XYZ file of C-alpha atoms in Angstrom:
596
model
C 179.812 71.909 52.198
C 179.964 68.486 50.567
C 183.329 67.822 52.255
C 182.058 69.023 55.626
C 178.971 66.773 55.367
C 181.155 63.804 54.451
C 183.475 64.439 57.377
C 180.464 64.807 59.688
C 179.035 61.482 58.475
C 182.427 59.813 58.929
C 182.652 61.160 62.473
C 179.177 59.821 63.283
C 179.999 56.421 61.781
C 183.295 56.267 63.676
C 181.548 57.189 66.929
C 178.911 54.503 66.390
C 181.551 51.912 65.526
C 183.466 52.766 68.666
C 180.295 52.316 70.724
C 179.630 48.936 69.092
C 183.211 47.820 69.717
C 182.872 48.873 73.344
C 179.604 46.943 73.715
C 181.090 43.844 72.089
C 184.123 44.067 74.330
C 181.927 44.325 77.450
C 179.815 41.390 76.309
C 182.940 39.324 75.616
C 184.249 40.085 79.106
C 180.938 39.005 80.643
C 180.887 35.753 78.688
C 184.518 35.072 79.587
C 183.810 35.771 83.251
C 180.772 33.477 83.163
C 182.763 30.673 81.570
C 185.510 31.080 84.162
C 183.081 31.209 87.093
C 179.589 29.902 86.232
C 178.228 31.139 89.565
C 178.488 34.751 88.403
C 175.081 35.959 87.271
C 174.846 38.077 84.181
C 172.847 41.206 83.742
C 170.752 39.590 81.029
C 169.502 36.920 83.407
C 168.237 39.400 85.982
C 166.765 42.404 84.197
C 165.779 45.322 86.358
C 162.280 46.615 86.282
C 161.807 49.871 84.496
C 160.821 52.730 86.789
C 157.151 53.540 86.891
C 156.111 56.867 85.378
C 155.321 59.592 87.893
C 151.626 60.239 88.592
C 150.034 62.976 86.517
C 148.667 65.766 88.713
C 145.046 66.918 88.246
C 144.319 69.824 85.976
C 144.215 72.275 88.866
C 147.824 71.546 89.724
C 146.865 70.527 93.276
C 148.205 67.311 94.741
C 145.839 64.406 94.976
C 143.255 63.433 92.435
C 142.905 60.042 90.847
C 145.979 57.887 91.222
C 147.011 55.513 88.451
C 145.723 52.003 88.857
C 148.290 49.859 90.633
C 149.115 46.425 89.355
C 147.313 43.814 91.382
C 149.532 41.383 93.231
C 149.202 39.064 96.179
C 150.250 40.545 99.500
C 149.331 39.844 103.100
C 149.352 43.555 104.020
C 146.258 45.773 103.735
C 148.185 48.422 101.809
C 148.059 46.422 98.578
C 145.300 45.293 96.296
C 144.424 41.714 97.125
C 144.536 39.034 94.546
C 144.516 35.263 94.591
C 147.430 33.736 96.525
C 150.218 32.281 94.394
C 149.354 28.662 95.172
C 145.866 29.155 93.732
C 147.362 30.290 90.415
C 149.762 27.373 90.397
C 146.868 25.036 91.098
C 144.815 26.491 88.246
C 147.689 26.339 85.763
C 148.949 22.952 86.900
C 149.169 20.260 84.259
C 149.432 16.647 85.264
C 152.719 15.188 83.974
C 152.553 12.757 81.089
C 155.269 10.611 82.687
C 156.364 10.206 86.316
C 159.771 9.253 87.628
C 158.975 6.797 90.460
C 162.360 7.304 92.126
C 162.654 11.097 92.392
C 159.132 12.500 92.038
C 157.913 13.620 95.466
C 154.354 13.955 94.210
C 154.321 10.224 93.485
C 155.637 9.519 96.993
C 152.786 11.587 98.433
C 150.310 9.645 96.342
C 151.815 6.368 97.569
C 151.221 7.631 101.097
C 147.473 7.909 100.424
C 147.426 4.483 98.769
C 149.193 2.964 101.790
C 146.749 4.680 104.137
C 143.845 3.113 102.215
C 145.602 -0.267 102.347
C 146.139 0.061 106.112
C 142.462 0.934 106.570
C 141.500 -2.381 105.003
C 144.191 -4.448 106.739
C 143.495 -3.126 110.235
C 139.723 -2.642 110.218
C 138.479 -5.627 108.216
C 139.448 -8.044 111.062
C 137.968 -5.680 113.657
C 134.642 -5.380 111.842
C 134.558 -9.143 111.314
C 135.278 -10.151 114.925
C 134.018 -7.313 117.137
C 130.441 -5.981 117.112
C 131.497 -2.522 116.021
C 129.682 -2.556 112.655
C 126.018 -1.908 113.392
C 123.070 -0.964 111.173
C 123.260 2.600 112.511
C 126.828 3.258 111.381
C 126.984 0.928 108.363
C 126.822 3.864 105.942
C 129.937 5.482 107.423
C 131.838 2.207 107.080
C 130.718 1.824 103.462
C 131.641 5.430 102.684
C 135.211 4.903 103.861
C 135.387 1.544 102.063
C 134.438 2.983 98.713
C 136.694 6.001 99.207
C 139.602 3.557 99.569
C 138.377 1.734 96.447
C 138.413 5.043 94.575
C 142.045 5.595 95.612
C 142.886 2.102 94.368
C 141.170 2.805 91.049
C 142.915 6.162 90.551
C 146.236 4.516 91.259
C 145.622 2.026 88.457
C 144.202 4.421 85.861
C 146.188 7.628 86.501
C 149.511 6.910 88.182
C 150.665 3.389 87.376
C 150.151 3.870 83.639
C 152.444 6.943 83.707
C 155.429 5.468 85.507
C 158.714 5.605 83.638
C 160.785 2.461 83.315
C 164.182 1.424 81.987
C 164.540 -0.817 78.962
C 167.917 -1.541 77.437
C 169.514 1.268 79.439
C 167.044 3.895 78.117
C 164.407 5.656 80.206
C 161.076 5.098 78.453
C 158.618 8.016 78.654
C 156.264 7.094 75.826
C 152.647 6.868 77.000
C 151.802 3.751 75.053
C 154.982 1.954 76.100
C 154.477 2.858 79.783
C 150.899 1.597 79.695
C 151.882 -1.669 78.020
C 154.688 -2.184 80.527
C 152.244 -1.812 83.431
C 149.646 -4.104 81.860
C 152.265 -6.851 81.440
C 153.604 -6.506 84.986
C 152.783 -8.663 87.990
C 151.596 -5.609 89.858
C 148.733 -5.030 87.435
C 147.426 -8.545 88.066
C 147.491 -8.027 91.832
C 145.847 -4.614 91.476
C 143.020 -6.139 89.464
C 142.554 -9.000 91.932
C 142.384 -6.642 94.898
C 139.506 -4.759 93.209
C 137.384 -7.827 92.486
C 133.803 -6.591 93.154
C 132.750 -9.135 95.785
C 130.625 -6.382 97.263
C 127.737 -7.556 95.062
C 127.350 -10.494 97.446
C 126.196 -7.949 100.042
C 122.725 -8.219 98.490
C 122.661 -11.945 99.294
C 124.662 -12.470 102.515
C 124.599 -8.967 103.944
C 127.489 -6.572 104.572
C 130.194 -9.049 105.535
C 133.633 -7.402 105.932
C 135.384 -10.636 104.919
C 134.216 -10.047 101.345
C 136.623 -7.108 101.261
C 139.633 -9.255 102.124
C 141.078 -9.038 98.531
C 141.671 -5.318 99.201
C 144.558 -6.385 101.454
C 146.453 -7.829 98.471
C 147.778 -4.395 97.420
C 150.916 -4.991 99.446
C 153.274 -4.040 96.575
C 152.380 -0.376 97.038
C 153.287 -0.681 100.732
C 156.750 -2.093 100.031
C 157.364 0.467 97.289
C 156.440 3.251 99.694
C 158.928 1.843 102.205
C 161.717 1.941 99.614
C 160.923 5.527 98.657
C 160.787 6.690 102.271
C 164.134 5.084 103.090
C 165.633 6.788 100.038
C 164.485 10.323 100.898
C 164.862 10.289 104.696
C 168.182 11.379 106.196
C 167.730 8.991 109.140
C 166.011 6.018 107.557
C 166.685 3.753 110.533
C 164.043 5.641 112.547
C 161.449 4.745 109.942
C 162.642 1.126 109.970
C 162.207 0.940 113.747
C 158.686 2.390 113.482
C 157.800 -0.048 110.700
C 159.097 -3.065 112.644
C 157.138 -1.945 115.695
C 154.023 -1.655 113.524
C 154.541 -5.258 112.375
C 154.510 -6.438 115.991
C 151.451 -4.341 116.846
C 149.591 -5.711 113.839
C 150.317 -9.303 114.866
C 148.917 -8.544 118.315
C 145.943 -6.814 116.690
C 145.053 -9.851 114.582
C 145.503 -12.167 117.577
C 143.149 -10.059 119.693
C 140.512 -10.278 116.935
C 140.923 -14.076 116.778
C 140.637 -14.344 120.578
C 137.359 -12.420 120.602
C 136.057 -14.577 117.755
C 137.022 -17.753 119.708
C 135.367 -16.366 122.852
C 132.227 -15.565 120.911
C 132.292 -19.021 119.348
C 132.570 -20.681 122.784
C 130.200 -18.210 124.382
C 131.211 -15.031 126.209
C 131.847 -15.841 129.857
C 131.093 -19.563 129.427
C 134.499 -20.592 130.835
C 137.305 -18.934 132.720
C 139.493 -18.926 129.595
C 137.211 -16.929 127.251
C 136.490 -13.230 127.376
C 133.815 -12.499 129.974
C 132.211 -9.574 128.120
C 133.116 -6.897 130.699
C 134.912 -3.626 129.981
C 136.211 -2.526 126.608
C 136.241 -5.652 124.479
C 139.112 -4.619 122.194
C 141.430 -3.446 124.991
C 140.784 -6.572 127.093
C 141.391 -8.890 124.126
C 144.508 -6.968 123.100
C 145.876 -7.349 126.609
C 145.286 -11.110 126.443
C 147.021 -11.230 123.016
C 150.090 -9.442 124.389
C 150.413 -11.863 127.307
C 149.975 -14.845 124.987
C 152.291 -13.929 122.111
C 155.051 -12.614 124.342
C 154.561 -15.667 126.603
C 154.370 -13.632 129.784
C 152.229 -16.239 131.512
C 149.575 -15.843 134.169
C 146.730 -16.860 131.842
C 143.829 -19.131 132.857
C 144.116 -22.724 131.662
C 141.979 -23.683 128.650
C 139.095 -26.063 129.440
C 137.798 -27.446 126.155
C 139.626 -29.092 123.279
C 138.970 -26.050 121.067
C 140.517 -23.770 123.680
C 143.576 -26.033 124.106
C 144.244 -26.193 120.354
C 143.732 -22.452 119.999
C 146.120 -21.748 122.883
C 148.800 -24.080 121.509
C 148.670 -22.413 118.098
C 148.914 -19.058 119.824
C 152.019 -20.100 121.733
C 153.756 -21.481 118.640
C 152.860 -18.421 116.572
C 153.918 -16.098 119.391
C 157.345 -17.688 119.805
C 157.986 -17.619 116.050
C 156.679 -14.088 115.462
C 158.367 -12.613 118.508
C 161.738 -14.149 117.641
C 161.464 -12.826 114.072
C 160.592 -9.349 115.365
C 163.494 -9.350 117.820
C 165.916 -10.447 115.096
C 164.645 -7.812 112.687
C 164.846 -5.114 115.341
C 168.407 -6.175 116.104
C 169.320 -5.845 112.408
C 167.702 -2.412 112.201
C 169.478 -1.100 115.284
C 172.747 -2.735 114.183
C 172.560 -1.058 110.764
C 171.758 2.286 112.400
C 174.755 2.085 114.735
C 177.202 0.403 112.335
C 179.244 3.590 111.929
C 179.389 4.172 115.682
C 180.478 0.571 116.218
C 183.240 0.929 113.617
C 184.436 4.138 115.253
C 184.559 2.504 118.683
C 186.425 -0.547 117.368
C 189.037 1.640 115.624
C 189.516 3.733 118.740
C 189.839 0.676 120.978
C 192.388 -0.909 118.629
C 194.439 2.299 118.535
C 194.403 2.638 122.326
C 195.468 -0.997 122.698
C 198.333 -0.415 120.249
C 199.521 2.714 122.089
C 199.388 0.961 125.466
C 201.396 -1.974 124.141
C 204.208 0.377 123.025
C 203.892 2.585 126.122
C 203.111 5.764 124.241
C 203.103 8.827 126.571
C 199.719 9.862 127.944
C 199.951 13.291 126.314
C 200.166 11.718 122.870
C 197.407 9.244 123.700
C 195.093 12.047 124.792
C 195.716 13.941 121.549
C 194.960 10.808 119.518
C 191.700 10.308 121.438
C 190.789 13.950 120.885
C 191.420 13.573 117.154
C 189.170 10.518 116.985
C 186.333 12.215 118.870
C 186.461 15.498 116.964
C 186.770 13.827 113.552
C 183.815 11.552 114.250
C 181.545 14.278 115.623
C 182.426 16.812 112.906
C 182.317 14.502 109.867
C 180.307 11.504 111.069
C 183.076 9.256 109.730
C 186.814 8.758 110.054
C 187.709 8.706 106.351
C 185.533 10.301 103.679
C 187.239 8.381 100.892
C 185.907 5.083 102.250
C 182.356 6.341 101.781
C 182.864 7.401 98.145
C 185.067 4.550 96.956
C 182.059 2.484 95.862
C 180.615 5.267 93.707
C 181.532 5.655 90.025
C 183.894 8.453 89.001
C 181.092 10.621 87.633
C 179.158 10.607 90.921
C 182.313 11.155 92.943
C 183.082 14.141 90.723
C 179.581 15.561 91.225
C 179.932 15.304 94.990
C 183.424 16.809 94.897
C 182.186 19.743 92.802
C 179.371 20.494 95.242
C 181.703 20.294 98.255
C 185.015 21.751 97.067
C 184.589 23.695 93.810
C 183.588 27.014 95.385
C 186.825 27.015 97.401
C 189.233 25.758 94.737
C 187.867 28.088 92.051
C 188.956 31.089 94.166
C 192.626 30.063 94.214
C 194.553 32.635 92.166
C 196.993 30.013 90.924
C 194.238 28.084 89.120
C 192.450 31.048 87.566
C 192.203 30.578 83.795
C 193.113 26.872 83.851
C 191.175 24.192 82.047
C 187.896 23.564 83.830
C 188.192 19.798 83.410
C 191.665 19.930 84.961
C 190.177 21.539 88.063
C 187.482 18.838 88.158
C 190.133 16.117 88.065
C 191.998 17.917 90.812
C 188.915 18.024 93.042
C 188.847 14.230 93.210
C 192.433 14.167 94.535
C 191.793 16.455 97.521
C 192.189 14.815 100.929
C 190.451 16.055 104.070
C 192.677 16.209 107.168
C 191.782 17.391 110.672
C 194.395 19.216 112.770
C 194.154 19.638 116.525
C 194.855 22.927 118.315
C 198.561 23.891 118.198
C 199.331 21.200 115.597
C 201.975 22.234 113.066
C 200.562 22.130 109.553
C 204.012 22.824 108.110
C 207.316 23.933 109.590
C 209.895 26.472 108.469
C 212.673 25.014 106.357
C 210.943 21.795 105.283
C 210.358 20.991 101.622
C 206.842 21.931 100.539
C 205.055 19.274 98.509
C 201.425 20.064 99.339
C 198.904 22.825 98.957
C 196.422 23.504 101.774
C 192.871 24.829 101.550
C 191.108 25.751 104.784
C 187.640 24.248 104.915
C 186.814 24.983 108.565
C 188.698 26.558 111.447
C 191.675 28.916 111.386
C 195.455 28.616 111.092
C 198.149 31.083 112.137
C 201.378 31.897 110.317
C 204.208 32.319 112.842
C 207.480 34.172 112.319
C 209.762 36.706 113.940
C 213.090 36.179 115.703
C 211.628 33.661 118.160
C 209.365 32.029 115.569
C 206.274 32.599 117.742
C 205.017 35.952 116.467
C 201.647 35.688 114.718
C 202.133 37.260 111.306
C 198.667 36.565 109.909
C 195.593 34.455 110.700
C 194.065 32.560 107.787
C 190.332 31.855 107.827
C 188.076 29.355 105.961
C 188.501 29.667 102.201
C 192.141 30.764 102.432
C 194.869 28.907 100.533
C 198.555 28.575 101.308
C 201.433 26.499 99.969
C 200.193 26.628 96.371
C 203.535 27.793 94.948
C 205.305 24.694 96.252
C 203.235 22.505 93.932
C 205.048 23.815 90.849
C 208.434 24.788 92.242
C 211.406 23.108 90.559
C 214.285 21.338 92.238
C 212.259 19.151 94.584
C 210.106 21.951 95.931
C 210.793 25.205 97.710
C 211.368 25.376 101.424
C 208.764 26.741 103.811
C 209.560 30.227 105.044
C 207.379 30.199 108.160
C 205.615 27.924 110.618
C 201.869 27.369 110.152
C 199.983 26.245 113.274
C 196.320 25.280 113.700
C 194.479 27.785 115.875
C 191.825 25.537 117.390
C 190.439 22.610 115.416
C 191.054 23.033 111.685
C 189.788 20.951 108.781
C 192.033 21.339 105.713
C 191.960 20.018 102.174
C 195.380 18.837 100.966
C 196.503 18.491 97.347
C 199.723 16.530 96.861
C 202.327 17.591 94.295
C 202.494 14.073 92.847
C 198.751 14.049 92.212
C 198.890 17.425 90.471
C 201.743 16.315 88.215
C 199.794 13.233 87.178
C 196.875 15.480 86.220
C 198.949 18.098 84.347
C 200.314 15.432 81.989
C 196.962 15.503 80.203
C 196.645 19.316 80.182
C 199.847 20.834 78.692
C 198.332 24.297 78.198
C 197.292 24.512 81.836
C 200.722 23.250 82.831
C 202.421 26.078 80.937
C 200.089 28.622 82.513
C 200.699 27.288 86.005
C 204.468 27.273 85.504
C 204.352 30.875 84.353
C 202.215 31.935 87.320
C 204.423 30.047 89.750
C 207.583 31.781 88.426
C 205.910 35.149 88.691
C 204.697 34.506 92.243
C 208.118 33.202 93.288
C 209.766 36.274 91.767
C 207.409 38.593 93.640
C 208.014 36.734 96.895
C 211.805 36.912 96.508
C 211.847 40.603 95.502
C 212.691 43.047 98.369
C 209.937 45.310 99.482
C 211.706 48.505 98.412
C 211.899 47.238 94.818
C 208.148 46.653 94.800
C 207.532 50.233 95.734
C 206.757 49.572 99.362
C 208.630 51.091 102.306
C 211.976 49.425 103.058
C 213.246 48.609 106.526
C 214.804 51.675 108.249
C 218.667 51.639 108.254
C 220.885 53.065 110.953
C 223.365 54.456 108.366
C 221.481 55.257 105.154
C 223.345 54.332 101.962
C 224.971 57.114 100.002
C 223.830 58.149 96.594
C 225.594 56.664 93.577
C 228.555 58.552 92.138
C 227.590 60.508 88.990
C 228.806 58.932 85.781
C 230.673 62.079 84.662
C 232.523 62.203 87.972
C 233.361 58.498 87.672
C 234.852 59.147 84.211
C 236.994 61.961 85.628
C 238.222 59.702 88.408
C 239.077 56.972 85.905
C 241.028 59.464 83.787
C 242.913 60.628 86.894
C 243.811 57.039 87.721
C 245.270 56.554 84.267
C 247.279 59.821 84.543
C 248.719 59.072 87.983
C 248.008 59.114 91.680
C 248.746 62.816 92.253
C 246.388 65.724 92.828
C 243.082 66.171 94.733
C 241.128 63.908 92.410
C 243.522 61.075 93.101
C 243.117 61.532 96.839
C 239.325 61.671 96.426
C 239.425 58.521 94.349
C 241.388 56.762 97.054
C 238.869 57.965 99.680
C 235.921 56.594 97.696
C 237.577 53.178 97.526
C 237.882 53.174 101.315
C 234.209 54.083 101.728
C 233.140 51.289 99.375
C 235.239 48.819 101.325
C 233.635 49.975 104.574
C 230.125 49.586 103.072
C 230.963 46.073 101.864
């Protein structure tokens, strides 16, 4: 009994150890798979919810009764128990960040939008309230309410946001609260923010509510320019915003001029001369119309009568010519920057067409070149991607290459198990090439020195007796020509023609570039050489040796002669050429000669 108990315990221990070994092996495989392909999600990262216990029936055994309380969750359907929407919970649990990145934080950009709106309120409406009779005792409280709401936004910007902005000192990003506050207090922006909040409103008790006392609020222009920089950084088409901003500059100049014209008319007396505003119609629209005709120098205005009117009109003309020329020049720069790529594309195409005409290139070739230019530009937005990334440092170019090409390259069987950094270095050497319909990517018999990865489009592998039979169609993500990268003796020859079926965008990796990379990764080089030999061996092996069906033969080959029979024939040959075995031996030689 003691021996049986010991054996039973040993069996249990062995079983448990085997289970542990199995679990460790599975975990090791998962970790290895995750290291090889980080996109693979593990089971630990996405646990499944345990099934809910079945409802307990009532004591009588009948269906129904009290159901277990369901967990409350937010849902828009009436079948579920309602709870607060998710954004309410996020709002309740939200904690204001202790430091803010002014370059990437979208919340800070939204806050700058409100600050700029408050700044625009002061810049646009202070001149209107000063010149036009729109501020009356009946609506003065609404004007003051909006004024002090803008002041509150200014104050919150100083106390809450500006003191939490990160900054760079000595190459380090500073996130310390005290250091960020001291940096803001020593900056030029803090001085302007304090000046723009000078409380001149106390003079209201002495001179009345004069909007000109709020003029320092317009000095918060640094927030406006910072908002412009952030918007241009986050917008995909920043030139549209630049055009809108330049147009707003012109409209604001006209706005200020219309306010000055009404003030001059009121100073001279409304309707006193033919030059001043006569007081009829909408005062702002009529004065704005006069400002447009003056600044743009359209003409058709009444002649000024008094010296004040002449001086005012001369200053308007000079200001209009200067401002309008500046606006036109700035608009030209904005439009030129927006269409710089299109202009470069047109100039390259025109130069190529001029070159082809000078050498009398056939029209068929010229049309294909034009088609390549048009498709490449419309599909990529540029002619050469490398020109766009050449100014970036290697680290940023690698990050972009990983996002664009890693998912495709990581699926290539030849590179499975190689050093991850080697693949990263290889990504930076990939070249993007566009092929037109019916273009030959590679031809049969030529030396292969490149590997191709299909990014977009399809290619067809042609073969057969006439070389035009479609053997297979390769789609995006497929790879071909990878064995030629590591083949010895100058590269192996292509065994088939590969033609682009429609427009195809391919990534190309040159053999020279790969060899330069493998110098620094000897282990990966050994692995690739081994895989290449194996793949070449499999490609050169006949199908019947791989276990697949061989091509049907008209005269099937005969079975091999048994070894015992061969020994008898050899003995007969040594004894002499007489007898039936000798004749049979002679017959077998004839058959072998016929087979050869």
